[in-house]
PDB file of C-alpha atoms in Angstrom:
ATOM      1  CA  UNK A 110     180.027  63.203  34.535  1.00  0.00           C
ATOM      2  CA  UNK A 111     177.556  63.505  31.552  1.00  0.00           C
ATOM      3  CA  UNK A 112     173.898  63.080  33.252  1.00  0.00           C
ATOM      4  CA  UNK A 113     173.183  59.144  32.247  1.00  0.00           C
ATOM      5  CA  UNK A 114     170.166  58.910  30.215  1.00  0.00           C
ATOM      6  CA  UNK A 115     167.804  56.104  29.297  1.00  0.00           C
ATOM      7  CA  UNK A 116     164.371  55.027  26.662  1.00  0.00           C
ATOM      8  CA  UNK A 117     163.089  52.142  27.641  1.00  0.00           C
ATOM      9  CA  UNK A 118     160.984  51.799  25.056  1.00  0.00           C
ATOM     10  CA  UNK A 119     164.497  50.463  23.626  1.00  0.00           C
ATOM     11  CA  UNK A 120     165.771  48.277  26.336  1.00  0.00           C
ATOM     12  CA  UNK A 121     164.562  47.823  30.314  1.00  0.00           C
ATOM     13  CA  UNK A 122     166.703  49.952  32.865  1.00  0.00           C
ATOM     14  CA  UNK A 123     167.241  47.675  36.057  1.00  0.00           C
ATOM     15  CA  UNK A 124     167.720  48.356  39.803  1.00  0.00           C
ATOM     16  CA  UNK A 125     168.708  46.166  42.625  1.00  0.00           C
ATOM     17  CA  UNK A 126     169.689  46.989  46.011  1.00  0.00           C
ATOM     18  CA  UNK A 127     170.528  45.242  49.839  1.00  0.00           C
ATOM     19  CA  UNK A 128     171.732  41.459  48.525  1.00  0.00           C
ATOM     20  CA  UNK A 129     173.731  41.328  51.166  1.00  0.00           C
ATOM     21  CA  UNK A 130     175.668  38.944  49.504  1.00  0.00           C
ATOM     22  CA  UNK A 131     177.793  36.547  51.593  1.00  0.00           C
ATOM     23  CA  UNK A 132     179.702  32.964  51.251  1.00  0.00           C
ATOM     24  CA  UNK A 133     177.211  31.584  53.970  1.00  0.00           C
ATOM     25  CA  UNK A 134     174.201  32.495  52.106  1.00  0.00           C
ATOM     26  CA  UNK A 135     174.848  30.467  48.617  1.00  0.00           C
ATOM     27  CA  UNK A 136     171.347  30.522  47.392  1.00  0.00           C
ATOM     28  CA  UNK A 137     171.152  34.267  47.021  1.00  0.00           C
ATOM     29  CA  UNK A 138     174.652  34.350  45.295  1.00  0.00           C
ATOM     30  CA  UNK A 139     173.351  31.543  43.120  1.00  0.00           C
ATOM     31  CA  UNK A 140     170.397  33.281  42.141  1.00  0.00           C
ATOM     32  CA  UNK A 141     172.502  36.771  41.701  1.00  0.00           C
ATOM     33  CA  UNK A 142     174.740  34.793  39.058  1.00  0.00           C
ATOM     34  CA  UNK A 143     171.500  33.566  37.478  1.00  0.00           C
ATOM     35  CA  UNK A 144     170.423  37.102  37.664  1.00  0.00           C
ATOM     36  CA  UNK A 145     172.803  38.229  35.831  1.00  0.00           C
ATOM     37  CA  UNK A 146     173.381  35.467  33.035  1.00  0.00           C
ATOM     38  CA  UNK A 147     169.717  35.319  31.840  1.00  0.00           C
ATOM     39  CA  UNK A 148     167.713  38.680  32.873  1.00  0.00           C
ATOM     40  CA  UNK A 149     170.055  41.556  32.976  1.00  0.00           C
ATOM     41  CA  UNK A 150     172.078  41.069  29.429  1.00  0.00           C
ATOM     42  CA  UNK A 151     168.768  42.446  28.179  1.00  0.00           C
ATOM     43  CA  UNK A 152     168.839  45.897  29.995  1.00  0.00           C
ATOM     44  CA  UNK A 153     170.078  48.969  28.775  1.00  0.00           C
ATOM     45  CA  UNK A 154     171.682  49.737  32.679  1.00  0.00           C
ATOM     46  CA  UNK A 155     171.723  47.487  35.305  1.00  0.00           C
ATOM     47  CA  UNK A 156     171.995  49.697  38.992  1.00  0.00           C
ATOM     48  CA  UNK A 157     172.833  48.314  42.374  1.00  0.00           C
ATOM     49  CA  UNK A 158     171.678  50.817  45.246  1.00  0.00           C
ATOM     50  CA  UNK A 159     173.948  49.744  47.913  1.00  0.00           C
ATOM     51  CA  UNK A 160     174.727  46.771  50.051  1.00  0.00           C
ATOM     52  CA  UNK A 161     175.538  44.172  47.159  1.00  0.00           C
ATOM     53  CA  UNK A 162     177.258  42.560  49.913  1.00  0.00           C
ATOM     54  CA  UNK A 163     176.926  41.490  53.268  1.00  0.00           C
ATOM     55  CA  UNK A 164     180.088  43.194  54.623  1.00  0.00           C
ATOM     56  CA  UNK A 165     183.029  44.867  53.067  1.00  0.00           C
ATOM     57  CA  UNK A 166     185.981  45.560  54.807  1.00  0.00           C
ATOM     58  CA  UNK A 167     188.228  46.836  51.417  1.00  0.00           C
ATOM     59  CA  UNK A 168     189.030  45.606  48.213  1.00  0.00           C
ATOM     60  CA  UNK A 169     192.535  44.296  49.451  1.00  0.00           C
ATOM     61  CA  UNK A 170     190.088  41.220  51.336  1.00  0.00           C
ATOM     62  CA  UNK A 171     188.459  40.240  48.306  1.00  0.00           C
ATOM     63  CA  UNK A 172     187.986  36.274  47.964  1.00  0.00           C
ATOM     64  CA  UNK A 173     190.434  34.849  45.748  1.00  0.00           C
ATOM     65  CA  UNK A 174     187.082  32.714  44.649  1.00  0.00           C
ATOM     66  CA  UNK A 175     184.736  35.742  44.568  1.00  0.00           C
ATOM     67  CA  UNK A 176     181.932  35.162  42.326  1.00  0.00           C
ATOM     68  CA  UNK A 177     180.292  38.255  42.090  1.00  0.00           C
ATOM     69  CA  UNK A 178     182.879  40.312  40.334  1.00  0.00           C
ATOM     70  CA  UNK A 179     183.545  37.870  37.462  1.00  0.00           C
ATOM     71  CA  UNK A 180     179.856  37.790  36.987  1.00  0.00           C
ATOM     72  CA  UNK A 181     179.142  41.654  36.880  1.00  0.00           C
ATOM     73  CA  UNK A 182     182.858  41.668  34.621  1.00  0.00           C
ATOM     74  CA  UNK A 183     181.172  39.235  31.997  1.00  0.00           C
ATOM     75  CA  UNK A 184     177.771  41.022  32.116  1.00  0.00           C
ATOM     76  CA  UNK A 185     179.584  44.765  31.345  1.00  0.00           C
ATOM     77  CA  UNK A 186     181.321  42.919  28.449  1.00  0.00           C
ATOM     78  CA  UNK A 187     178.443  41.668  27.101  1.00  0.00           C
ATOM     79  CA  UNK A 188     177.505  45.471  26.659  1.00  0.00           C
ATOM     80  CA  UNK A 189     174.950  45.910  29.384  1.00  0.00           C
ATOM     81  CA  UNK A 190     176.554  48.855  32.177  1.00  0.00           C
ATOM     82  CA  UNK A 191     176.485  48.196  35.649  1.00  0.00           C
ATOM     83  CA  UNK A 192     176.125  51.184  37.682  1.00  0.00           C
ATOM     84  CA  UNK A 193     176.718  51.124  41.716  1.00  0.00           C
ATOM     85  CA  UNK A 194     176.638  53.336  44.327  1.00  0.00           C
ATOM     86  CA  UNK A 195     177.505  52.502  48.166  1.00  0.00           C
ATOM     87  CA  UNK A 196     174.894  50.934  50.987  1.00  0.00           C
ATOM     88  CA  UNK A 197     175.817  51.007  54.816  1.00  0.00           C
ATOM     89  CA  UNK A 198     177.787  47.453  54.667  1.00  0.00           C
ATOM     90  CA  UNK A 199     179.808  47.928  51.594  1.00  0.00           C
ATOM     91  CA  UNK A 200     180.746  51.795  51.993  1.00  0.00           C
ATOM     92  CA  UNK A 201     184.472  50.740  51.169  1.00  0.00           C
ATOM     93  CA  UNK A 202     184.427  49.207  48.081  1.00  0.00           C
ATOM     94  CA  UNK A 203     186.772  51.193  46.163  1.00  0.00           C
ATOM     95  CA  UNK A 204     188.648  51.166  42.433  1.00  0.00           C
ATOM     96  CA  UNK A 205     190.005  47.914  42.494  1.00  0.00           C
ATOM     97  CA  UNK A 206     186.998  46.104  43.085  1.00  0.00           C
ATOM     98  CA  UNK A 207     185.446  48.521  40.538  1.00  0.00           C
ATOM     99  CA  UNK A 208     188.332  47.676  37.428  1.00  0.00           C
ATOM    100  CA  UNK A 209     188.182  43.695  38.764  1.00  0.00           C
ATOM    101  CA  UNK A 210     183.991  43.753  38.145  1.00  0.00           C
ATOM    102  CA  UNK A 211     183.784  46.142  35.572  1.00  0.00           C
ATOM    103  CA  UNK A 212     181.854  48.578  36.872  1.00  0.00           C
ATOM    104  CA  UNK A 213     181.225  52.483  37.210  1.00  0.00           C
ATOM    105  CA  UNK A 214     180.814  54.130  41.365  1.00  0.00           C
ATOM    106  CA  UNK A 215     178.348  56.638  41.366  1.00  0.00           C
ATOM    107  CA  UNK A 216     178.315  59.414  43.889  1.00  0.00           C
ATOM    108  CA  UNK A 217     175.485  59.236  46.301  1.00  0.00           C
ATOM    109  CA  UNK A 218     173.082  60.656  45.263  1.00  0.00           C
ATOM    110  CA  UNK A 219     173.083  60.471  41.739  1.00  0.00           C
ATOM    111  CA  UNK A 220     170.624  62.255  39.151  1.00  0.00           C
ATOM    112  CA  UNK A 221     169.700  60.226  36.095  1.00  0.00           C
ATOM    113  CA  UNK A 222     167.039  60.448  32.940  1.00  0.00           C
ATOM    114  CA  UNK A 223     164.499  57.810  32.088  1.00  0.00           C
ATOM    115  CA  UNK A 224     161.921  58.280  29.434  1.00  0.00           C
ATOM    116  CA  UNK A 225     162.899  62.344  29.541  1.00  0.00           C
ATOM    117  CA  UNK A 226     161.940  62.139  32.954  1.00  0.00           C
ATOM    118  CA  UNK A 227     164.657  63.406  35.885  1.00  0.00           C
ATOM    119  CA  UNK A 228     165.200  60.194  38.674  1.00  0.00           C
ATOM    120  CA  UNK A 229     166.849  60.521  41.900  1.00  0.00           C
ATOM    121  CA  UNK A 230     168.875  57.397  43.017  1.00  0.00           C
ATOM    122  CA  UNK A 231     170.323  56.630  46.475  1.00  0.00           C
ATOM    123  CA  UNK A 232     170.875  54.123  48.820  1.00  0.00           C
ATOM    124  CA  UNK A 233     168.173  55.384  51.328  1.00  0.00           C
ATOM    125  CA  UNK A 234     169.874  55.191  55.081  1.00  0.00           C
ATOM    126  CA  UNK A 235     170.776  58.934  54.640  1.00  0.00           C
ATOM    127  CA  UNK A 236     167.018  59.528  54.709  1.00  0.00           C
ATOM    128  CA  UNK A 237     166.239  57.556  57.915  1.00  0.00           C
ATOM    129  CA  UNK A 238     166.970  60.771  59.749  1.00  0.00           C
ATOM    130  CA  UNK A 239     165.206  59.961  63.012  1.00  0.00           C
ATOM    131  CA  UNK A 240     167.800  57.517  63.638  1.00  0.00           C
ATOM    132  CA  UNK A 241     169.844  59.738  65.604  1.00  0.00           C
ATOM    133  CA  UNK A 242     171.879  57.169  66.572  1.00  0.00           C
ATOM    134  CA  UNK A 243     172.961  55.837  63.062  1.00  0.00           C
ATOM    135  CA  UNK A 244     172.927  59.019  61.321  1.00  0.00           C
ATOM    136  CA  UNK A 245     176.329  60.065  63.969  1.00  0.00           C
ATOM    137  CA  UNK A 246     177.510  56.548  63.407  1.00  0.00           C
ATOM    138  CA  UNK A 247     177.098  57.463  59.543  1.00  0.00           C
ATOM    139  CA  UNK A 248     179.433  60.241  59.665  1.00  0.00           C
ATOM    140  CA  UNK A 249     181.892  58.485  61.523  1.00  0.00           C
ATOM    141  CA  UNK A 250     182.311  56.133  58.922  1.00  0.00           C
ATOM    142  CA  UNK A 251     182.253  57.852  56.298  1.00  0.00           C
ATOM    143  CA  UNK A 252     184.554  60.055  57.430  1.00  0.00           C
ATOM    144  CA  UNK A 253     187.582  59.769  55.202  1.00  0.00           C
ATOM    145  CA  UNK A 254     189.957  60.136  58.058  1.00  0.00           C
ATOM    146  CA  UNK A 255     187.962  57.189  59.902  1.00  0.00           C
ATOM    147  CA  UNK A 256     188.181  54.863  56.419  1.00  0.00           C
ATOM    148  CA  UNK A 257     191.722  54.993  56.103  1.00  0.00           C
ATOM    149  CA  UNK A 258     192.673  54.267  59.500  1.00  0.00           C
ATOM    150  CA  UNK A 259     190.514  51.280  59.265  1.00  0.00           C
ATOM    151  CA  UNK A 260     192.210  50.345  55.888  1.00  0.00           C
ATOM    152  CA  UNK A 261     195.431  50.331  57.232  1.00  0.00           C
ATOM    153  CA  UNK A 262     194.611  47.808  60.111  1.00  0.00           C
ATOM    154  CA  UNK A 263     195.669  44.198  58.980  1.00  0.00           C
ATOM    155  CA  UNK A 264     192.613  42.327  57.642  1.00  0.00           C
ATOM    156  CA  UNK A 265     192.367  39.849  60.632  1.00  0.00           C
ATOM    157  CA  UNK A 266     191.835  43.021  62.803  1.00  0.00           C
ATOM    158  CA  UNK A 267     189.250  44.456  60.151  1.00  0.00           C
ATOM    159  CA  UNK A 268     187.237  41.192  60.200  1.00  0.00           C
ATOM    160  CA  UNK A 269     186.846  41.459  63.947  1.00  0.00           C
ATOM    161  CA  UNK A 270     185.516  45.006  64.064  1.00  0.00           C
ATOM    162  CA  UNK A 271     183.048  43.831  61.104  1.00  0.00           C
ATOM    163  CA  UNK A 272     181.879  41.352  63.298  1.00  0.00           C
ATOM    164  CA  UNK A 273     181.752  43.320  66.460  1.00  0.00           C
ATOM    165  CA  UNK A 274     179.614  46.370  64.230  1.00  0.00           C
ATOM    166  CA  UNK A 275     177.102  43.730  63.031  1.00  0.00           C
ATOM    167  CA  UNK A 276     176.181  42.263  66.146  1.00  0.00           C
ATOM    168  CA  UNK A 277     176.318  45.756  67.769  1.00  0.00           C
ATOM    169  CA  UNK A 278     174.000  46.723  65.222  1.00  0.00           C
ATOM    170  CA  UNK A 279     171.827  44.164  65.275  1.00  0.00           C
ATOM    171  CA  UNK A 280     171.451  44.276  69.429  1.00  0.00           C
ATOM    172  CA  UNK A 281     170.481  48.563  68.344  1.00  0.00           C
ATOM    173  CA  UNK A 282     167.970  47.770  66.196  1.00  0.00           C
ATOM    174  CA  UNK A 283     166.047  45.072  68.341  1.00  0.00           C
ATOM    175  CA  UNK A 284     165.627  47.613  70.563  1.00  0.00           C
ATOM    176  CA  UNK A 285     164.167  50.608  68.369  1.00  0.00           C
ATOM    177  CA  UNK A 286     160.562  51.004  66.825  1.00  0.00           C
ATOM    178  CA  UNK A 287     160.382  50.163  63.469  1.00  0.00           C
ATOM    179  CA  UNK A 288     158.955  53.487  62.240  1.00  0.00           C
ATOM    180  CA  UNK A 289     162.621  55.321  64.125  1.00  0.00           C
ATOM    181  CA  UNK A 290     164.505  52.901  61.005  1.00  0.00           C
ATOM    182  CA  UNK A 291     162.292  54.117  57.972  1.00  0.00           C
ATOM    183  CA  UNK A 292     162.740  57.204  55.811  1.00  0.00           C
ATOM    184  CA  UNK A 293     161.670  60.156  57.134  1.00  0.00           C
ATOM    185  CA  UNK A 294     158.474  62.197  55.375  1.00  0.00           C
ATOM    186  CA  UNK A 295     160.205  65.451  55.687  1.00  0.00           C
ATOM    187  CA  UNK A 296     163.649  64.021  54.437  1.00  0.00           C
ATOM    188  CA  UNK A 297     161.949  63.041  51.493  1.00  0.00           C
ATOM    189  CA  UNK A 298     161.026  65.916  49.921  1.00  0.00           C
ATOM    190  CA  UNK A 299     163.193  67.968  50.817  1.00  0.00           C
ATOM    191  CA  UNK A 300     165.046  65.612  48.860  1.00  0.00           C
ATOM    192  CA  UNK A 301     162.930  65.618  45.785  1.00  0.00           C
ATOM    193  CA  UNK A 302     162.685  69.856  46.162  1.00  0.00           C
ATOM    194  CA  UNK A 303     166.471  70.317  46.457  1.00  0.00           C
ATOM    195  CA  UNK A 304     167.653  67.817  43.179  1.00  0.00           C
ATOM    196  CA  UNK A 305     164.486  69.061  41.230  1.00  0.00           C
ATOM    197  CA  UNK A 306     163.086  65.679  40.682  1.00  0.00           C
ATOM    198  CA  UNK A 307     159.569  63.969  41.240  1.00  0.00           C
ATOM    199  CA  UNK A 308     160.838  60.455  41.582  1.00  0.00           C
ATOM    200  CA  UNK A 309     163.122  58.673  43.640  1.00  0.00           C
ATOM    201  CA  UNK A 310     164.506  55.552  43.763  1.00  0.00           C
ATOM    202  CA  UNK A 311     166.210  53.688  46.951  1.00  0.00           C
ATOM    203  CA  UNK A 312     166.828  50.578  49.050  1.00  0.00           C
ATOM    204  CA  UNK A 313     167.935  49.960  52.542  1.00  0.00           C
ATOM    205  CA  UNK A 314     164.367  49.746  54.361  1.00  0.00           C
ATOM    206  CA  UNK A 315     163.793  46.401  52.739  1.00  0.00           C
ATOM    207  CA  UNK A 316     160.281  47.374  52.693  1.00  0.00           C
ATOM    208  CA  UNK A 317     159.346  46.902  48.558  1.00  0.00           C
ATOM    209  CA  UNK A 318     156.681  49.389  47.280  1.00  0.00           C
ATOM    210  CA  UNK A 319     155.870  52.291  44.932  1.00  0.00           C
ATOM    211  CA  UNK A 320     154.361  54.930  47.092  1.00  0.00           C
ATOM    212  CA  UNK A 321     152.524  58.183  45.264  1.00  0.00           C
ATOM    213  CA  UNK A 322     153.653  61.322  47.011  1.00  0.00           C
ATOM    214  CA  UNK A 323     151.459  64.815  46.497  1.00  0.00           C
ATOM    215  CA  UNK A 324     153.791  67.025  46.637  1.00  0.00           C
ATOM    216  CA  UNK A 325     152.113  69.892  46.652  1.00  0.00           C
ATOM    217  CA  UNK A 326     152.626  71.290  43.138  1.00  0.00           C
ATOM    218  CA  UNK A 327     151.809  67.930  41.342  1.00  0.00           C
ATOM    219  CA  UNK A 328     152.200  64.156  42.021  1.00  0.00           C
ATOM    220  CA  UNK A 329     155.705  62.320  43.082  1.00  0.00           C
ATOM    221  CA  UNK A 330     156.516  58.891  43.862  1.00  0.00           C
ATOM    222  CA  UNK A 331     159.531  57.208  45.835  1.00  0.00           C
ATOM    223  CA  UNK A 332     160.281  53.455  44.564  1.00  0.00           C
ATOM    224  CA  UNK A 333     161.571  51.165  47.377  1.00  0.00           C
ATOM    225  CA  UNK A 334     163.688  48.547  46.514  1.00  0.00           C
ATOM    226  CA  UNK A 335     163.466  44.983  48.534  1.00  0.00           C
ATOM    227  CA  UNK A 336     166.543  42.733  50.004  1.00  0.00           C
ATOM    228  CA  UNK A 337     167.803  39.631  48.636  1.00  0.00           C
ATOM    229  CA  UNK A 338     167.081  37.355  51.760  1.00  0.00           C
ATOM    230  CA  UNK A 339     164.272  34.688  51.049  1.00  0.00           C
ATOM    231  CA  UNK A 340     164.133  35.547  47.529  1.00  0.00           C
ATOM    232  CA  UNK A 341     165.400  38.357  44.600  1.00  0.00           C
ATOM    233  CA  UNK A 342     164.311  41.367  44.108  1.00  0.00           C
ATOM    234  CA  UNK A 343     164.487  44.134  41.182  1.00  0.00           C
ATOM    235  CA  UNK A 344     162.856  46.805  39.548  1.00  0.00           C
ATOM    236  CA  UNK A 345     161.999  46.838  36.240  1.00  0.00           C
ATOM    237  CA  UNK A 346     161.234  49.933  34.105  1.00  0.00           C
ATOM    238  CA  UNK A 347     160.162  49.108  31.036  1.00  0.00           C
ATOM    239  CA  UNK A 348     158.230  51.166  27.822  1.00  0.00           C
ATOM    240  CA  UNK A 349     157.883  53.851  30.713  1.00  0.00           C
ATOM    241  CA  UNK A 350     155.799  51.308  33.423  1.00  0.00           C
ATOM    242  CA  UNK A 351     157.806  50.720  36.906  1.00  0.00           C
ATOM    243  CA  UNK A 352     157.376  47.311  38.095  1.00  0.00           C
ATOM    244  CA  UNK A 353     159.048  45.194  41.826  1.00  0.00           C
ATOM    245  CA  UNK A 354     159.522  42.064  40.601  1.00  0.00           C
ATOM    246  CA  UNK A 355     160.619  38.956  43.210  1.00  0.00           C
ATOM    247  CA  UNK A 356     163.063  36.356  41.851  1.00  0.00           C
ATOM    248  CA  UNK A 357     162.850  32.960  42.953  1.00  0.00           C
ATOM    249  CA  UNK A 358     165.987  31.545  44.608  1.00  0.00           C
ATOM    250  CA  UNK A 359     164.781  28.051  43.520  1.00  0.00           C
ATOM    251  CA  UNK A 360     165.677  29.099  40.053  1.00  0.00           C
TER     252      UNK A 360
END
């Protein structure tokens, strides 16, 4: 794939990440659509970092009434690209839900340009590497063997493991520090040293901030994205100046 490249002295390049986006939370998919009607038609690139939705169990359990493909569909024909790569919940969205919303997978993690500057995107749980715990349970899902054994359960029988994972996974991290579920130091550059970049950008930690890394040889910074639960949350880079901004879900 030809390395995507951006100016944003031309048009703002746009990331989101963890919406978590679900039928019983209607005020975040509200202010998603609104989102995507009135701020993101004016971005060169709009990029979701993983977890656009609550839970995704394959594109074959889609809603018949889903909103957030049509939206993303009319926002790629309106010229502005949508750009995703996978989180934790939705790890099996696949082509069809790509074609249906109009939008292009990236592989995790991905290498871009902005203002002639290399950017390293990703969802972030990769880097949480003192999570021993998740980081097997990572592999086992991901595991392409695992995925389409789970596929090919009926979707009554996929709902029910969803459910079961969630709650098993929210009893797990009650019980851990919250330092053991943030990105690891060492992951981090090691990260930035092995994709030759001085920036990265990721979600997952839903902990919003632009921390300035020394790395040794001159300065870095890693870009958090925040979640989508009491109100939006994007990054904006615009004429070369990286801003979190928080979107009301109040419109």
């Amino acid at each position: 794939m030809t390395p995507l490249r951006f100016d944003t002295a031309r048009a703002p390049v746009l990331f989101i990440a963890d919406l978590h986006l679900d039928p019983q939370r209607p005020a975040a998919i509200q202010a998603f659509r609104h989102f995507v009607e009135t701020r993101a038609p004016s971005a060169a690139a709009l990029f979701i970092l993983g977890d656009l939705f609550e839970a995704w169990i394959g594109d074959d359990a889609r809603p018949a009434d889903d909103p957030v493909a049509p939206a993303l569909a009319a926002l790629s024909a309106q010229g502005t690209p949508v750009y995703f790569l996978a989180g934790n919940r939705d790890f099996l969205i696949g082509p069809a839900f790509c074609q249906a919303a109009g939008i292009t997978m990236l592989a995790e993690p991905t290498r871009v340009e902005i203002d002639d500057e290399a950017v390293l995107l990703e969802h972030g749980d990769a880097l949480c590497t003192d999570d021993t715990a998740y980081q097997a349970f990572r592999a086992q899902v991901r595991d392409p063997d695992w995925q389409a054994g789970f596929l090919a359960q009926p979707i009554t029988r996929r709902l029910e493991q969803a459910r079961d994972l969630r709650q098993r996974s929210g009893e797990a991290m009650a019980g851990k520090p919250a330092a053991i579920m943030d990105v690891n130091a060492a992951a981090v550059r090691d990260r930035l040293e092995t994709w030759g970049v001085r920036t990265l950008i990721h979600g997952h930690t839903h902990r919003p901030a632009i921390h300035h890394l020394d790395l040794g040889d001159g300065a870095g910074r890693r870009i958090v994205l925040g979640d989508w639960f009491e109100q939006g949350s994007v990054l904006r880079i615009d004429h070369g100046t990286a801003r979190l901004e928080t979107l009301s879900f109040e419109g």
